[in-house]
mmCIF file of C-alpha atoms in Angstrom:
data_model
loop_
_atom_site.group_PDB
_atom_site.id
_atom_site.type_symbol
_atom_site.label_atom_id
_atom_site.label_comp_id
_atom_site.label_asym_id
_atom_site.label_seq_id
_atom_site.Cartn_x
_atom_site.Cartn_y
_atom_site.Cartn_z
ATOM 1 C CA MET D 1 158.125 111.121 -69.633
ATOM 2 C CA ALA D 2 158.012 108.834 -66.642
ATOM 3 C CA PHE D 3 155.931 109.826 -63.639
ATOM 4 C CA LYS D 4 156.418 108.302 -60.274
ATOM 5 C CA ARG D 5 153.316 106.461 -59.267
ATOM 6 C CA SER D 6 152.105 107.391 -55.818
ATOM 7 C CA ARG D 7 151.134 104.661 -53.429
ATOM 8 C CA GLU D 8 147.392 104.802 -52.757
ATOM 9 C CA ALA D 9 147.623 102.734 -49.593
ATOM 10 C CA ASP D 10 149.554 105.431 -47.669
ATOM 11 C CA LYS D 11 146.726 107.926 -47.989
ATOM 12 C CA GLY D 12 144.221 105.960 -45.875
ATOM 13 C CA LEU D 13 143.320 107.156 -42.379
ATOM 14 C CA GLN D 14 144.800 105.070 -39.561
ATOM 15 C CA LEU D 15 141.454 104.449 -37.885
ATOM 16 C CA VAL D 16 142.730 102.189 -35.118
ATOM 17 C CA SER D 17 145.340 104.690 -33.962
ATOM 18 C CA LEU D 18 142.833 107.521 -34.200
ATOM 19 C CA ILE D 19 140.327 105.772 -31.933
ATOM 20 C CA ASP D 20 143.130 104.835 -29.608
ATOM 21 C CA LEU D 21 144.245 108.434 -29.313
ATOM 22 C CA ILE D 22 140.722 109.744 -28.847
ATOM 23 C CA PHE D 23 140.103 107.320 -25.993
ATOM 24 C CA ILE D 24 143.358 108.227 -24.344
ATOM 25 C CA LEU D 25 142.548 111.932 -24.597
ATOM 26 C CA LEU D 26 139.092 111.265 -23.179
ATOM 27 C CA ILE D 27 140.515 109.401 -20.187
ATOM 28 C CA PHE D 28 143.124 112.095 -19.693
ATOM 29 C CA PHE D 29 140.565 114.893 -19.530
ATOM 30 C CA ILE D 30 138.214 112.919 -17.283
ATOM 31 C CA ILE D 31 141.000 112.261 -14.788
ATOM 32 C CA THR D 32 142.335 115.804 -14.828
ATOM 33 C CA SER D 33 138.857 117.258 -14.323
ATOM 34 C CA VAL D 34 138.324 114.985 -11.303
ATOM 35 C CA LEU D 35 141.729 115.922 -9.895
ATOM 36 C CA ILE D 36 141.048 119.626 -10.348
ATOM 37 C CA LYS D 37 137.702 119.259 -8.587
ATOM 38 C CA LEU D 38 139.356 117.423 -5.711
ATOM 39 C CA SER D 39 142.222 119.838 -5.285
ATOM 40 C CA LEU D 40 140.622 123.211 -5.995
ATOM 41 C CA GLY D 41 136.944 122.739 -5.234
ATOM 42 C CA GLU D 42 137.230 122.254 -1.516
ATOM 43 C CA SER D 43 139.711 123.321 1.080
ATOM 44 C CA LYS D 44 140.223 122.629 4.738
ATOM 45 C CA LEU D 45 141.065 125.166 7.403
ATOM 46 C CA TYR D 46 142.356 123.972 10.760
ATOM 47 C CA ILE D 47 141.567 126.397 13.546
ATOM 48 C CA PRO D 48 141.939 126.102 17.308
ATOM 49 C CA THR D 49 138.659 125.668 19.132
ATOM 50 C CA PRO D 50 137.511 129.168 20.108
ATOM 51 C CA LYS D 51 136.905 130.417 23.612
ATOM 52 C CA ASN D 52 133.289 131.445 23.170
ATOM 53 C CA GLU D 53 132.743 132.893 26.621
ATOM 54 C CA PRO D 54 131.797 136.394 27.677
ATOM 55 C CA GLY D 55 134.600 138.362 29.243
ATOM 56 C CA ASP D 56 137.280 140.947 28.764
ATOM 57 C CA ALA D 57 139.008 141.231 25.426
ATOM 58 C CA GLN D 58 141.907 143.374 24.306
ATOM 59 C CA ILE D 59 140.491 143.657 20.817
ATOM 60 C CA LEU D 60 136.952 143.601 19.518
ATOM 61 C CA VAL D 61 136.387 143.124 15.807
ATOM 62 C CA GLN D 62 132.863 143.866 14.633
ATOM 63 C CA ILE D 63 132.114 142.733 11.088
ATOM 64 C CA ILE D 64 129.972 145.315 9.318
ATOM 65 C CA SER D 65 130.227 143.994 5.776
ATOM 66 C CA GLU D 66 132.663 141.921 3.751
ATOM 67 C CA ASP D 67 135.055 144.843 3.381
ATOM 68 C CA SER D 68 134.237 146.928 6.423
ATOM 69 C CA LEU D 69 135.042 146.207 10.063
ATOM 70 C CA LEU D 70 135.107 148.037 13.357
ATOM 71 C CA TRP D 71 138.418 147.422 15.128
ATOM 72 C CA LEU D 72 138.387 148.423 18.783
ATOM 73 C CA ASP D 73 141.660 148.161 20.666
ATOM 74 C CA HIS D 74 143.417 150.347 23.267
ATOM 75 C CA THR D 75 143.615 153.192 20.754
ATOM 76 C CA ALA D 76 139.799 153.461 20.877
ATOM 77 C CA ILE D 77 140.072 154.905 24.414
ATOM 78 C CA ASP D 78 142.707 157.401 23.290
ATOM 79 C CA THR D 79 140.512 158.397 20.350
ATOM 80 C CA LEU D 80 137.449 158.845 22.544
ATOM 81 C CA ASN D 81 139.424 160.809 25.145
ATOM 82 C CA LEU D 82 140.904 163.060 22.488
ATOM 83 C CA TYR D 83 137.615 163.983 20.871
ATOM 84 C CA THR D 84 135.530 164.199 24.038
ATOM 85 C CA TYR D 85 138.196 166.409 25.687
ATOM 86 C CA ARG D 86 137.829 168.880 22.855
ATOM 87 C CA LEU D 87 134.084 169.118 23.495
ATOM 88 C CA LYS D 88 134.719 170.094 27.143
ATOM 89 C CA ARG D 89 131.357 168.792 28.378
ATOM 90 C CA PRO D 90 129.779 165.432 29.273
ATOM 91 C CA VAL D 91 129.444 163.516 26.044
ATOM 92 C CA PRO D 92 126.346 161.399 25.393
ATOM 93 C CA ALA D 93 126.739 157.779 24.240
ATOM 94 C CA GLU D 94 125.441 158.631 20.781
ATOM 95 C CA ILE D 95 128.348 160.975 20.109
ATOM 96 C CA LYS D 96 130.881 158.451 21.479
ATOM 97 C CA ARG D 97 129.383 155.845 19.211
ATOM 98 C CA ASN D 98 129.639 158.149 16.208
ATOM 99 C CA ILE D 99 133.258 158.973 17.042
ATOM 100 C CA LEU D 100 134.143 155.262 17.176
ATOM 101 C CA LEU D 101 132.258 154.504 13.975
ATOM 102 C CA ASP D 102 133.956 157.404 12.271
ATOM 103 C CA LYS D 103 137.526 156.780 13.423
ATOM 104 C CA MET D 104 137.870 153.072 14.091
ATOM 105 C CA ILE D 105 136.446 151.470 10.951
ATOM 106 C CA VAL D 106 138.909 149.667 8.725
ATOM 107 C CA ASP D 107 138.713 147.858 5.420
ATOM 108 C CA ARG D 108 140.208 144.410 4.762
ATOM 109 C CA LYS D 109 143.617 145.814 3.948
ATOM 110 C CA GLY D 110 143.587 147.888 7.118
ATOM 111 C CA LEU D 111 142.534 144.797 9.038
ATOM 112 C CA ILE D 112 145.491 142.828 7.729
ATOM 113 C CA ASP D 113 147.833 145.613 8.880
ATOM 114 C CA LYS D 114 146.169 145.745 12.311
ATOM 115 C CA ILE D 115 146.391 141.973 12.751
ATOM 116 C CA GLY D 116 150.017 142.017 11.649
ATOM 117 C CA ALA D 117 150.818 144.647 14.289
ATOM 118 C CA LEU D 118 148.880 142.726 16.943
ATOM 119 C CA LYS D 119 150.694 139.480 16.171
ATOM 120 C CA GLU D 120 154.010 141.245 16.358
ATOM 121 C CA LEU D 121 153.079 142.713 19.749
ATOM 122 C CA ALA D 122 151.820 139.375 21.068
ATOM 123 C CA GLY D 123 154.956 137.717 19.750
ATOM 124 C CA THR D 124 157.199 140.066 21.683
ATOM 125 C CA GLU D 125 155.120 140.018 24.894
ATOM 126 C CA ARG D 126 154.854 136.255 25.234
ATOM 127 C CA GLU D 127 154.085 136.334 28.965
ATOM 128 C CA LYS D 128 150.877 138.271 28.289
ATOM 129 C CA ASP D 129 147.722 136.619 26.920
ATOM 130 C CA TYR D 130 145.811 138.353 24.190
ATOM 131 C CA PHE D 131 142.161 137.745 23.491
ATOM 132 C CA VAL D 132 140.289 138.865 20.389
ATOM 133 C CA ILE D 133 136.510 138.767 20.119
ATOM 134 C CA ILE D 134 135.012 138.596 16.656
ATOM 135 C CA ARG D 135 131.391 139.705 16.386
ATOM 136 C CA CYS D 136 129.529 138.724 13.246
ATOM 137 C CA PRO D 137 125.854 139.083 12.341
ATOM 138 C CA ASP D 138 124.019 135.748 12.358
ATOM 139 C CA HIS D 139 122.935 135.872 8.724
ATOM 140 C CA PHE D 140 126.356 136.731 7.292
ATOM 141 C CA PRO D 141 128.379 134.020 5.510
ATOM 142 C CA TYR D 142 130.650 132.362 8.039
ATOM 143 C CA HIS D 143 133.753 132.798 5.912
ATOM 144 C CA TYR D 144 133.741 136.513 6.832
ATOM 145 C CA ALA D 145 134.644 135.422 10.377
ATOM 146 C CA THR D 146 136.869 132.440 9.570
ATOM 147 C CA SER D 147 138.978 134.559 7.210
ATOM 148 C CA ILE D 148 139.824 136.744 10.240
ATOM 149 C CA VAL D 149 140.451 133.715 12.470
ATOM 150 C CA GLU D 150 142.793 132.314 9.826
ATOM 151 C CA ARG D 151 144.978 135.409 10.110
ATOM 152 C CA LEU D 152 145.066 135.331 13.914
ATOM 153 C CA LEU D 153 146.758 131.957 14.123
ATOM 154 C CA ASP D 154 150.430 131.077 14.627
ATOM 155 C CA VAL D 155 150.793 133.029 17.899
ATOM 156 C CA PRO D 156 150.390 130.796 20.990
ATOM 157 C CA ASN D 157 149.374 133.563 23.421
ATOM 158 C CA LEU D 158 146.699 134.923 21.099
ATOM 159 C CA GLU D 159 143.248 133.434 21.659
ATOM 160 C CA TYR D 160 140.002 134.261 19.980
ATOM 161 C CA GLY D 161 136.292 133.903 20.492
ATOM 162 C CA CYS D 162 133.326 134.321 18.168
ATOM 163 C CA VAL D 163 130.006 135.850 19.136
ATOM 164 C CA SER D 164 126.881 136.814 17.265
ATOM 165 C CA GLY D 165 126.043 140.460 16.911
ATOM 166 C CA SER D 166 125.667 143.307 14.485
ATOM 167 C CA ILE D 167 126.872 146.880 14.373
ATOM 168 C CA HIS D 168 123.328 147.959 15.345
ATOM 169 C CA ASP D 169 124.032 146.636 18.848
ATOM 170 C CA PHE D 170 126.351 149.618 19.258
ATOM 171 C CA ASN D 171 123.493 151.927 20.121
ATOM 172 C CA ASP D 172 122.591 154.676 22.557
ATOM 173 C CA LYS D 173 122.166 152.167 25.373
ATOM 174 C CA SER D 174 125.684 150.793 24.952
ATOM 175 C CA GLY D 175 127.146 153.395 27.294
ATOM 176 C CA PHE D 176 130.769 153.377 26.071
ATOM 177 C CA LYS D 177 132.034 153.929 29.606
ATOM 178 C CA ILE D 178 135.753 154.469 30.093
ATOM 179 C CA ALA D 179 137.153 153.150 33.361
ATOM 180 C CA GLY D 180 140.927 153.479 33.501
ATOM 181 C CA ASN D 181 142.288 151.541 30.542
ATOM 182 C CA THR D 182 139.008 149.746 29.887
ATOM 183 C CA LEU D 183 136.246 150.621 27.513
ATOM 184 C CA GLN D 184 132.980 149.044 28.629
ATOM 185 C CA ILE D 185 130.333 148.464 25.991
ATOM 186 C CA ASP D 186 126.972 146.930 26.832
ATOM 187 C CA PHE D 187 125.165 145.148 24.014
ATOM 188 C CA TYR D 188 121.397 144.900 24.070
ATOM 189 C CA MET G 1 173.814 90.204 -60.170
ATOM 190 C CA ALA G 2 171.687 93.162 -59.529
ATOM 191 C CA PHE G 3 170.411 93.747 -56.007
ATOM 192 C CA ARG G 4 167.385 95.792 -55.293
ATOM 193 C CA LYS G 5 168.104 98.504 -52.878
ATOM 194 C CA THR G 6 165.778 98.345 -49.861
ATOM 195 C CA GLU G 7 163.975 101.517 -48.854
ATOM 196 C CA ASN G 8 165.036 102.978 -45.581
ATOM 197 C CA HIS G 9 161.912 103.252 -43.322
ATOM 198 C CA ARG G 10 163.402 105.364 -40.595
ATOM 199 C CA ILE G 11 160.512 107.845 -40.344
ATOM 200 C CA LEU G 12 159.271 108.364 -36.803
ATOM 201 C CA GLU G 13 155.861 106.818 -36.129
ATOM 202 C CA LEU G 14 154.244 109.890 -34.589
ATOM 203 C CA THR G 15 150.912 108.272 -33.708
ATOM 204 C CA SER G 16 152.501 105.507 -31.691
ATOM 205 C CA LEU G 17 154.816 107.965 -30.007
ATOM 206 C CA ILE G 18 151.934 110.185 -28.871
ATOM 207 C CA ASP G 19 150.073 107.071 -27.810
ATOM 208 C CA ILE G 20 152.891 105.953 -25.547
ATOM 209 C CA VAL G 21 153.570 109.446 -24.205
ATOM 210 C CA PHE G 22 149.920 109.871 -23.224
ATOM 211 C CA LEU G 23 149.816 106.432 -21.641
ATOM 212 C CA LEU G 24 152.872 107.250 -19.552
ATOM 213 C CA LEU G 25 151.437 110.643 -18.635
ATOM 214 C CA ILE G 26 148.166 109.125 -17.471
ATOM 215 C CA PHE G 27 149.992 106.425 -15.537
ATOM 216 C CA PHE G 28 152.097 108.938 -13.615
ATOM 217 C CA LEU G 29 149.154 111.287 -13.049
ATOM 218 C CA VAL G 30 147.000 108.520 -11.613
ATOM 219 C CA SER G 31 149.764 107.060 -9.469
ATOM 220 C CA PHE G 32 150.529 110.565 -8.154
ATOM 221 C CA ALA G 33 146.840 111.111 -7.352
ATOM 222 C CA PHE G 34 146.738 107.840 -5.424
ATOM 223 C CA SER G 35 149.818 108.755 -3.453
ATOM 224 C CA LEU G 36 148.154 112.069 -2.511
ATOM 225 C CA GLY G 37 144.832 110.432 -1.744
ATOM 226 C CA GLY G 38 146.283 108.272 0.969
ATOM 227 C CA ASP G 39 146.583 104.532 0.941
ATOM 228 C CA VAL G 40 144.033 102.641 2.962
ATOM 229 C CA SER G 41 146.048 99.484 3.302
ATOM 230 C CA ASP G 42 146.341 97.881 6.733
ATOM 231 C CA SER G 43 150.003 98.787 7.064
ATOM 232 C CA GLN G 44 149.229 102.466 6.586
ATOM 233 C CA LEU G 45 146.274 102.397 8.937
ATOM 234 C CA SER G 46 148.229 100.857 11.752
ATOM 235 C CA ALA G 47 151.099 103.306 11.401
ATOM 236 C CA GLU G 48 151.268 105.997 14.044
ATOM 237 C CA ILE G 49 151.886 109.350 12.466
ATOM 238 C CA LYS G 50 152.453 112.315 14.711
ATOM 239 C CA LEU G 51 150.402 115.090 13.206
ATOM 240 C CA PRO G 52 151.155 118.739 13.897
ATOM 241 C CA GLU G 53 149.023 120.349 16.593
ATOM 242 C CA THR G 54 147.645 122.985 14.274
ATOM 243 C CA GLU G 55 147.804 123.749 10.616
ATOM 244 C CA THR G 56 147.032 127.318 9.976
ATOM 245 C CA ARG G 57 146.312 127.735 6.319
ATOM 246 C CA LEU G 58 143.784 126.529 3.865
ATOM 247 C CA THR G 59 144.912 123.191 2.530
ATOM 248 C CA PRO G 60 143.414 121.227 -0.342
ATOM 249 C CA ILE G 61 141.465 118.100 0.536
ATOM 250 C CA LYS G 62 143.713 115.104 -0.009
ATOM 251 C CA SER G 63 141.485 112.288 1.083
ATOM 252 C CA ASP G 64 137.792 111.576 1.308
ATOM 253 C CA ILE G 65 138.225 109.159 4.199
ATOM 254 C CA LEU G 66 136.307 110.293 7.255
ATOM 255 C CA ARG G 67 138.442 110.208 10.388
ATOM 256 C CA ASN G 68 136.500 112.569 12.677
ATOM 257 C CA LEU G 69 132.974 113.540 13.528
ATOM 258 C CA MET G 70 131.740 115.745 10.725
ATOM 259 C CA PHE G 71 128.745 118.039 10.369
ATOM 260 C CA GLN G 72 127.804 118.510 6.761
ATOM 261 C CA ILE G 73 125.535 121.452 6.143
ATOM 262 C CA VAL G 74 123.643 121.581 2.889
ATOM 263 C CA PRO G 75 120.957 123.848 1.409
ATOM 264 C CA ASP G 76 117.395 122.661 1.923
ATOM 265 C CA THR G 77 113.837 123.892 1.548
ATOM 266 C CA LEU G 78 111.026 123.818 4.079
ATOM 267 C CA ASP G 79 107.496 124.704 2.941
ATOM 268 C CA GLY G 80 109.011 126.062 -0.236
ATOM 269 C CA ARG G 81 111.336 128.362 1.669
ATOM 270 C CA TYR G 82 115.091 128.253 1.731
ATOM 271 C CA THR G 83 116.864 126.848 4.791
ATOM 272 C CA ARG G 84 119.710 124.507 5.806
ATOM 273 C CA ARG G 85 119.978 120.852 6.703
ATOM 274 C CA VAL G 86 122.676 119.312 8.870
ATOM 275 C CA TYR G 87 123.954 115.742 8.525
ATOM 276 C CA VAL G 88 125.928 114.013 11.253
ATOM 277 C CA LEU G 89 128.691 111.928 9.674
ATOM 278 C CA LEU G 90 130.386 109.427 11.950
ATOM 279 C CA PRO G 91 133.802 107.886 11.313
ATOM 280 C CA ALA G 92 134.360 104.146 11.433
ATOM 281 C CA VAL G 93 134.767 102.816 14.967
ATOM 282 C CA GLY G 94 137.521 100.438 16.095
ATOM 283 C CA ASP G 95 138.213 97.563 13.715
ATOM 284 C CA SER G 96 135.273 98.162 11.404
ATOM 285 C CA GLY G 97 137.587 99.537 8.706
ATOM 286 C CA VAL G 98 137.416 102.924 7.077
ATOM 287 C CA VAL G 99 134.499 104.885 5.771
ATOM 288 C CA SER G 100 134.508 107.556 3.111
ATOM 289 C CA ARG G 101 132.633 110.807 3.557
ATOM 290 C CA ARG G 102 130.209 109.876 0.814
ATOM 291 C CA ARG G 103 129.476 106.546 2.446
ATOM 292 C CA ALA G 104 129.060 108.195 5.851
ATOM 293 C CA LEU G 105 126.609 110.626 4.276
ATOM 294 C CA GLY G 106 124.613 107.681 2.929
ATOM 295 C CA ILE G 107 124.619 106.066 6.373
ATOM 296 C CA ALA G 108 123.503 109.342 7.992
ATOM 297 C CA HIS G 109 120.660 109.543 5.488
ATOM 298 C CA ARG G 110 119.668 105.931 6.093
ATOM 299 C CA ASP G 111 119.792 106.244 9.887
ATOM 300 C CA SER G 112 118.008 109.625 9.923
ATOM 301 C CA MET G 113 121.033 111.336 11.404
ATOM 302 C CA PHE G 114 120.013 114.644 9.944
ATOM 303 C CA ALA G 115 117.705 117.530 10.709
ATOM 304 C CA THR G 116 116.494 120.641 8.949
ATOM 305 C CA PHE G 117 116.650 124.085 10.495
ATOM 306 C CA GLU G 118 113.500 126.138 10.566
ATOM 307 C CA THR G 119 113.278 128.890 8.011
ATOM 308 C CA ASP G 120 114.659 132.229 9.221
ATOM 309 C CA PHE G 121 116.575 130.385 11.924
ATOM 310 C CA PHE G 122 119.142 133.184 11.930
ATOM 311 C CA LEU G 123 116.530 135.571 13.338
ATOM 312 C CA LEU G 124 116.101 133.481 16.493
ATOM 313 C CA ASP G 125 117.858 134.360 19.729
ATOM 314 C CA ASP G 126 120.478 131.949 21.021
ATOM 315 C CA ALA G 127 118.166 130.269 23.542
ATOM 316 C CA SER G 128 115.423 129.580 20.969
ATOM 317 C CA PHE G 129 117.946 128.477 18.366
ATOM 318 C CA SER G 130 119.539 125.925 20.694
ATOM 319 C CA LYS G 131 116.116 124.298 21.184
ATOM 320 C CA LEU G 132 115.671 123.558 17.463
ATOM 321 C CA ALA G 133 115.835 119.873 16.544
ATOM 322 C CA ALA G 134 118.830 120.476 14.268
ATOM 323 C CA ALA G 135 120.716 122.368 16.982
ATOM 324 C CA GLU G 136 119.944 119.664 19.533
ATOM 325 C CA LEU G 137 121.205 117.036 17.090
ATOM 326 C CA ILE G 138 124.494 118.954 16.825
ATOM 327 C CA SER G 139 124.948 119.422 20.571
ATOM 328 C CA THR G 140 124.052 115.822 21.482
ATOM 329 C CA SER G 141 126.318 114.465 18.715
ATOM 330 C CA ILE G 142 129.277 116.503 19.976
ATOM 331 C CA ALA G 143 128.629 115.479 23.584
ATOM 332 C CA ARG G 144 128.402 111.799 22.620
ATOM 333 C CA TYR G 145 131.485 112.001 20.402
ATOM 334 C CA VAL G 146 133.543 113.647 23.125
ATOM 335 C CA LYS G 147 132.343 111.053 25.643
ATOM 336 C CA ASN G 148 133.503 108.228 23.389
ATOM 337 C CA ALA G 149 136.528 110.156 22.119
ATOM 338 C CA ILE G 150 139.129 107.612 23.134
ATOM 339 C CA ARG G 151 137.281 104.724 21.520
ATOM 340 C CA VAL G 152 136.244 106.622 18.396
ATOM 341 C CA SER G 153 139.559 108.122 17.421
ATOM 342 C CA ASN G 154 143.072 106.750 17.405
ATOM 343 C CA SER G 155 144.529 110.201 17.832
ATOM 344 C CA LYS G 156 145.065 111.715 21.257
ATOM 345 C CA HIS G 157 142.915 114.733 20.502
ATOM 346 C CA PRO G 158 139.916 114.047 18.293
ATOM 347 C CA MET G 159 138.867 116.727 15.903
ATOM 348 C CA ILE G 160 135.460 117.926 14.807
ATOM 349 C CA GLU G 161 134.958 118.832 11.190
ATOM 350 C CA VAL G 162 132.401 121.088 9.571
ATOM 351 C CA ARG G 163 131.719 120.878 5.866
ATOM 352 C CA ALA G 164 129.663 123.732 4.520
ATOM 353 C CA GLU G 165 129.295 126.102 1.614
ATOM 354 C CA SER G 166 131.125 129.382 2.059
ATOM 355 C CA GLN G 167 127.752 131.177 2.086
ATOM 356 C CA THR G 168 126.391 129.212 5.045
ATOM 357 C CA GLU G 169 125.062 131.455 7.787
ATOM 358 C CA PHE G 170 127.441 132.290 10.635
ATOM 359 C CA LYS G 171 124.729 131.356 13.178
ATOM 360 C CA ILE G 172 125.086 127.624 12.477
ATOM 361 C CA ILE G 173 128.880 127.537 12.354
ATOM 362 C CA ASN G 174 129.158 129.655 15.490
ATOM 363 C CA PHE G 175 126.747 127.338 17.294
ATOM 364 C CA ILE G 176 128.969 124.360 16.437
ATOM 365 C CA MET G 177 132.077 126.275 17.517
ATOM 366 C CA THR G 178 130.403 127.272 20.786
ATOM 367 C CA GLN G 179 129.474 123.648 21.475
ATOM 368 C CA CYS G 180 133.068 122.610 20.747
ATOM 369 C CA SER G 181 134.395 125.339 23.049
ATOM 370 C CA LYS G 182 132.683 123.559 25.955
ATOM 371 C CA TYR G 183 135.078 120.666 25.385
ATOM 372 C CA LYS G 184 138.158 122.711 24.444
ATOM 373 C CA GLU G 185 140.456 120.433 26.457
ATOM 374 C CA VAL G 186 139.318 117.322 24.587
ATOM 375 C CA VAL G 187 138.712 118.950 21.196
ATOM 376 C CA PRO G 188 141.418 121.598 20.810
ATOM 377 C CA GLN G 189 141.006 121.925 17.067
ATOM 378 C CA ILE G 190 138.222 122.278 14.529
ATOM 379 C CA ALA G 191 138.559 121.672 10.802
ATOM 380 C CA ILE G 192 136.389 123.679 8.472
ATOM 381 C CA ARG G 193 135.920 122.273 4.997
ATOM 382 C CA MET G 194 134.703 125.103 2.843
ATOM 383 C CA THR G 195 132.967 124.227 -0.383
ATOM 384 C CA PRO G 196 132.323 126.764 -3.142
#
């Protein structure tokens, strides 16, 4: 019986091609890793220069933690009036503070909704200027504040300012005086 | 006459094919990366490109070329305690070409354009904080940059950039923003480069 003789030469490893491929793979992964680092590792956020001056603001956002914020807008006066009217007696600052801390705190999702509503309002009332003050404790990571600033953009009549300060500045000495449509808070 | 039939070698050479495919892939990847990274040829530099007034979302870094005054804030230690150091990175002026951020960082290091904040700097009040050497370096650098704004930058409104880790304390960034707010008319925009 005749057997077909196999060719021994075909069984050898193509070493040159193998090295070639390995080098190409190596270069490929080096380049992709560098590109990924460049594109994903660092990002740039363009923000308008803030107006960091003391003054009146329509909205005050106090950062309490990464997921907890105090949002004070015109509804804060309504809330205070509602609850203090029920008490039917002069209300000390401590109680006003507790009412605000109880009713006006929002999480990140709530903040997004509030900002969305504010932008819509500012977009419709273009003749009116809106000013938002963001208060953040000094030791907190700055991205807590810039993530809020990022969401406030796109509306020309909406300005913002950043100031240092913690929730502990809302204390008994703060007063929480209501004068007409204005809520005056003194920080010490 | 008997002819020997030749064997038909029409089998695809897979190794060579992969070789060529990878070569092409790498070529296009690299050329794409260069097109993103921005050409630094003279023709590109002299071109006047009208940039939008504001960009509002986080955008990936496309180029490492420094075009504005930049404050780079890095972790540091002082007496074994954790703190921050600020570097002042200056862009190339006039016809002196372009400078990358890395090169500018080297120059800042060489020329001692850096300062370290005291430990627990975030506990200081604003007045005490502004008297720190690092804070004074920031404020004087911004003032000088704004003064020379027309000469330093080709753009109508120069920008100030801050490059810092996302965990950097708000006190430092807010101080820079407050200094910039003094020159809001000249510097209407700030760029924040957030590193992980």
